[in-house]
Short mmCIF file of C-alpha atoms in Angstrom, two decimals:
data_model
loop_
_atom_site.label_atom_id
_atom_site.label_comp_id
_atom_site.label_asym_id
_atom_site.label_seq_id
_atom_site.Cartn_x
_atom_site.Cartn_y
_atom_site.Cartn_z
CA LEU A 151 226.46 89.90 167.59
CA ALA A 152 229.44 90.15 169.89
CA LYS A 153 230.38 86.63 170.89
CA THR A 154 231.58 86.06 174.44
CA THR A 155 234.09 83.57 175.78
CA GLN A 156 234.42 82.67 179.44
CA PRO A 157 235.93 79.77 181.40
CA ILE A 158 233.71 76.74 181.71
CA SER A 159 234.33 76.30 185.42
CA MET A 160 236.15 77.73 188.42
CA ASP A 161 236.65 76.58 191.98
CA SER A 162 237.21 78.81 194.98
CA TYR A 163 237.14 78.67 198.76
CA GLU A 164 234.91 80.53 201.12
CA GLY A 165 236.12 84.01 201.94
CA GLN A 166 238.21 84.40 198.80
CA GLU A 167 237.72 86.98 196.08
CA VAL A 168 236.71 85.46 192.76
CA ASN A 169 237.36 87.06 189.39
CA ILE A 170 235.66 85.71 186.27
CA THR A 171 236.87 87.12 182.99
CA CYS A 172 234.86 87.30 179.80
CA SER A 173 236.29 88.02 176.35
CA HIS A 174 234.22 89.93 173.82
CA ASN A 175 236.69 90.93 171.12
CA ASN A 176 234.17 92.27 168.62
CA ILE A 177 232.12 94.36 171.01
CA ALA A 178 230.49 97.33 169.29
CA THR A 179 230.59 100.94 170.38
CA ASN A 180 227.10 101.00 171.86
CA ASP A 181 227.16 97.56 173.48
CA TYR A 182 226.78 97.11 177.22
CA ILE A 183 228.27 94.25 179.22
CA THR A 184 225.86 92.44 181.49
CA TRP A 185 226.35 89.58 183.93
CA TYR A 186 223.75 87.12 185.19
CA GLN A 187 223.83 84.50 187.92
CA GLN A 188 221.88 81.25 187.81
CA PHE A 189 221.32 78.93 190.74
CA PRO A 190 220.16 75.36 190.17
CA SER A 191 216.44 75.09 189.47
CA GLN A 192 216.06 78.86 189.07
CA GLY A 193 216.06 81.36 186.25
CA PRO A 194 219.08 83.59 185.68
CA ARG A 195 219.25 86.72 187.81
CA PHE A 196 220.75 90.06 186.77
CA ILE A 197 223.89 90.91 188.73
CA ILE A 198 225.55 93.92 187.18
CA GLN A 199 225.93 95.90 183.99
CA GLY A 200 228.55 98.30 182.74
CA TYR A 201 229.83 100.17 179.72
CA LYS A 202 233.38 101.12 180.69
CA THR A 203 235.83 101.41 183.60
CA LYS A 204 234.32 100.14 186.84
CA VAL A 205 230.87 99.54 188.22
CA THR A 206 230.16 98.38 191.75
CA ASN A 207 226.98 97.38 193.50
CA GLU A 208 226.12 95.49 196.66
CA VAL A 209 226.76 92.14 195.00
CA ALA A 210 229.77 92.53 192.73
CA SER A 211 232.14 94.76 190.83
CA LEU A 212 232.63 94.86 187.10
CA PHE A 213 235.93 95.96 185.62
CA ILE A 214 236.11 96.94 181.95
CA PRO A 215 239.43 97.99 180.39
CA ALA A 216 239.69 100.87 177.98
CA ASP A 217 239.50 98.72 174.86
CA ARG A 218 236.35 96.98 176.23
CA LYS A 219 237.37 93.68 174.63
CA SER A 220 237.09 91.90 177.94
CA SER A 221 235.46 92.36 181.30
CA THR A 222 235.98 90.90 184.75
CA LEU A 223 233.28 90.13 187.25
CA SER A 224 234.64 90.32 190.78
CA LEU A 225 232.86 88.68 193.70
CA PRO A 226 234.32 89.72 197.05
CA ARG A 227 234.62 87.15 199.84
CA VAL A 228 232.50 84.41 198.30
CA SER A 229 230.40 82.06 200.36
CA LEU A 230 228.98 78.62 199.61
CA SER A 231 225.76 80.29 198.44
CA ASP A 232 227.63 81.95 195.59
CA THR A 233 227.98 78.57 193.89
CA ALA A 234 226.17 79.14 190.60
CA VAL A 235 226.61 79.58 186.86
CA TYR A 236 227.66 83.07 185.83
CA TYR A 237 226.86 84.34 182.34
CA CYS A 238 228.43 87.25 180.50
CA LEU A 239 226.32 88.95 177.82
CA VAL A 240 227.02 91.79 175.45
CA VAL A 241 223.84 93.73 174.80
CA LEU A 242 223.16 96.53 172.38
CA SER A 243 221.27 99.17 174.32
CA GLY A 244 217.85 99.95 172.91
CA SER A 245 218.08 97.28 170.25
CA ALA A 246 215.89 94.34 169.37
CA ARG A 247 218.99 92.24 168.95
CA GLN A 248 218.87 88.73 170.28
CA LEU A 249 219.94 88.24 173.86
CA THR A 250 222.01 85.11 173.64
CA PHE A 251 223.46 83.40 176.67
CA GLY A 252 226.70 81.48 176.23
CA SER A 253 227.74 78.45 178.22
CA GLY A 254 228.53 80.44 181.32
CA THR A 255 231.06 79.75 184.06
CA GLN A 256 230.20 77.22 186.75
CA LEU A 257 231.62 78.63 189.99
CA THR A 258 231.93 76.16 192.82
CA VAL A 259 232.73 77.55 196.25
CA LEU A 260 234.28 75.01 198.57
CA PRO A 261 234.27 75.12 202.37
CA ASP B 151 206.46 93.11 192.94
CA ALA B 152 205.40 89.56 192.16
CA GLY B 153 208.03 88.99 189.52
CA VAL B 154 207.51 86.99 186.35
CA ILE B 155 204.95 84.27 186.98
CA GLN B 156 204.97 81.04 185.03
CA SER B 157 202.63 78.08 185.02
CA PRO B 158 202.67 75.20 185.27
CA ARG B 159 205.89 74.79 187.26
CA HIS B 160 206.13 71.14 186.35
CA GLU B 161 204.41 69.12 183.65
CA VAL B 162 204.75 65.56 182.52
CA THR B 163 202.95 64.68 179.32
CA GLU B 164 202.87 61.95 176.75
CA MET B 165 204.36 62.29 173.32
CA GLY B 166 201.88 63.74 170.88
CA GLN B 167 199.96 65.76 173.43
CA GLU B 168 199.59 69.51 173.27
CA VAL B 169 201.47 71.51 175.89
CA THR B 170 200.66 75.09 176.80
CA LEU B 171 202.99 77.11 179.01
CA ARG B 172 201.82 80.40 180.44
CA CYS B 173 203.56 83.55 181.52
CA LYS B 174 202.60 86.76 183.26
CA PRO B 175 205.36 89.38 182.89
CA ILE B 176 206.16 92.03 185.42
CA SER B 177 203.64 94.85 185.23
CA GLY B 178 204.93 97.73 183.15
CA HIS B 179 207.52 95.70 181.28
CA ASN B 180 207.13 95.96 177.53
CA SER B 181 209.48 93.20 176.40
CA LEU B 182 208.89 89.50 176.90
CA PHE B 183 211.17 86.58 176.15
CA TRP B 184 210.76 82.82 176.01
CA TYR B 185 213.91 80.76 176.60
CA ARG B 186 214.53 77.02 176.68
CA GLN B 187 217.29 75.43 178.73
CA THR B 188 218.75 71.95 178.38
CA MET B 189 222.03 70.44 179.46
CA MET B 190 223.07 69.89 175.87
CA ARG B 191 222.13 73.23 174.35
CA GLY B 192 222.24 75.58 177.30
CA LEU B 193 219.93 78.58 177.43
CA GLU B 194 218.38 79.32 174.04
CA LEU B 195 216.24 82.32 173.14
CA LEU B 196 213.10 81.09 171.37
CA ILE B 197 211.14 84.27 170.75
CA TYR B 198 211.07 87.88 171.81
CA PHE B 199 208.06 90.23 171.98
CA ASN B 200 208.01 93.97 172.32
CA ASN B 201 204.73 95.74 173.06
CA ASN B 202 202.96 92.41 172.44
CA VAL B 203 204.38 92.11 168.92
CA PRO B 204 206.76 89.27 168.05
CA ILE B 205 210.05 90.89 167.07
CA ASP B 206 212.23 87.86 166.50
CA ASP B 207 211.09 84.25 166.41
CA SER B 208 214.12 82.84 164.66
CA GLY B 209 214.91 80.73 167.70
CA MET B 210 211.64 78.81 167.56
CA PRO B 211 212.76 75.29 166.74
CA GLU B 212 210.03 74.29 164.33
CA ASP B 213 206.37 74.62 163.39
CA ARG B 214 205.30 72.58 166.37
CA PHE B 215 206.15 75.58 168.53
CA SER B 216 204.04 78.73 168.63
CA ALA B 217 203.91 81.71 170.95
CA LYS B 218 201.34 84.41 171.45
CA MET B 219 201.02 87.55 173.50
CA PRO B 220 197.39 88.69 173.32
CA ASN B 221 197.94 91.50 175.82
CA ALA B 222 200.64 93.13 177.93
CA SER B 223 200.07 90.84 180.89
CA PHE B 224 199.92 87.39 179.34
CA SER B 225 201.83 85.16 176.96
CA THR B 226 201.66 81.51 175.99
CA LEU B 227 204.11 79.08 174.46
CA LYS B 228 202.44 76.11 172.85
CA ILE B 229 203.95 72.86 171.64
CA GLN B 230 201.75 70.70 169.43
CA PRO B 231 202.42 67.83 169.12
CA SER B 232 205.01 67.42 171.83
CA GLU B 233 208.00 65.11 171.46
CA PRO B 234 210.46 63.69 174.02
CA ARG B 235 213.21 65.98 172.71
CA ASP B 236 211.12 68.95 173.83
CA SER B 237 211.82 68.01 177.45
CA ALA B 238 213.50 71.04 178.98
CA VAL B 239 213.04 73.94 181.32
CA TYR B 240 211.18 76.78 179.63
CA PHE B 241 211.80 80.22 181.06
CA CYS B 242 209.75 83.30 180.48
CA ALA B 243 211.42 86.64 181.13
CA SER B 244 210.46 90.28 180.86
CA SER B 245 212.28 93.57 180.62
CA PRO B 246 211.35 97.21 180.93
CA ASP B 247 213.73 97.98 178.08
CA TYR B 248 213.35 97.63 174.37
CA GLY B 249 216.16 95.16 173.63
CA GLY B 250 216.23 93.89 177.18
CA ASN B 251 219.23 95.41 178.90
CA THR B 252 218.02 93.97 182.17
CA ILE B 253 215.95 90.81 181.96
CA TYR B 254 213.93 89.37 184.83
CA PHE B 255 213.34 85.64 184.64
CA GLY B 256 210.54 83.54 186.01
CA GLU B 257 211.08 80.32 187.93
CA GLY B 258 210.66 78.22 184.82
CA SER B 259 208.31 75.49 183.63
CA TRP B 260 209.87 72.04 183.85
CA LEU B 261 208.53 69.97 180.96
CA THR B 262 208.99 66.24 180.58
CA VAL B 263 207.60 64.52 177.51
CA VAL B 264 207.53 60.75 177.77
#
């Protein structure tokens, strides 16, 4: 299983762009990179998934360099409601491999 | 879409009692997951079903824990007997994918064992 490493916590201010980087040095060829968001007292929620280069949706962008050993979740113009824990997962598509969440990154957005 | 539905949302029970947590996955999803979350251990995968068959239960902590999925729309996680260290939030999740590329979580069952 590709292990992921991400910062334990980050602080930001409203209106700023936030970038959270995840390291996954032993990612395999067919692995996908997936990010989840968890608010207090709720289950994690899927944000975005990518395989290479860049993926963008209405919530975030995901940047993956050519070697795929890291990825960066980018949240544009964060608001207080973006305060949450963000998890990076590496998932083997179509596999029964365990889906293990790491410690995640606690993002706190300040006014 | 109703999402993943879990019950009960909150339960307080005494040590030694049996606890049964229930889950209804999203219709059409063929993978189901049970997770446990605590401050100390984070989010742990307990067991994973695909097409109602347990694929990997290596995360189940011990024999006191058991999980079943009798049909595509229902699963249970049972703890018997319960202990205070079982206090946690238990999440059920489902996915349309084999392997779970995109997992949809329920609201969780908050269990306190006293």
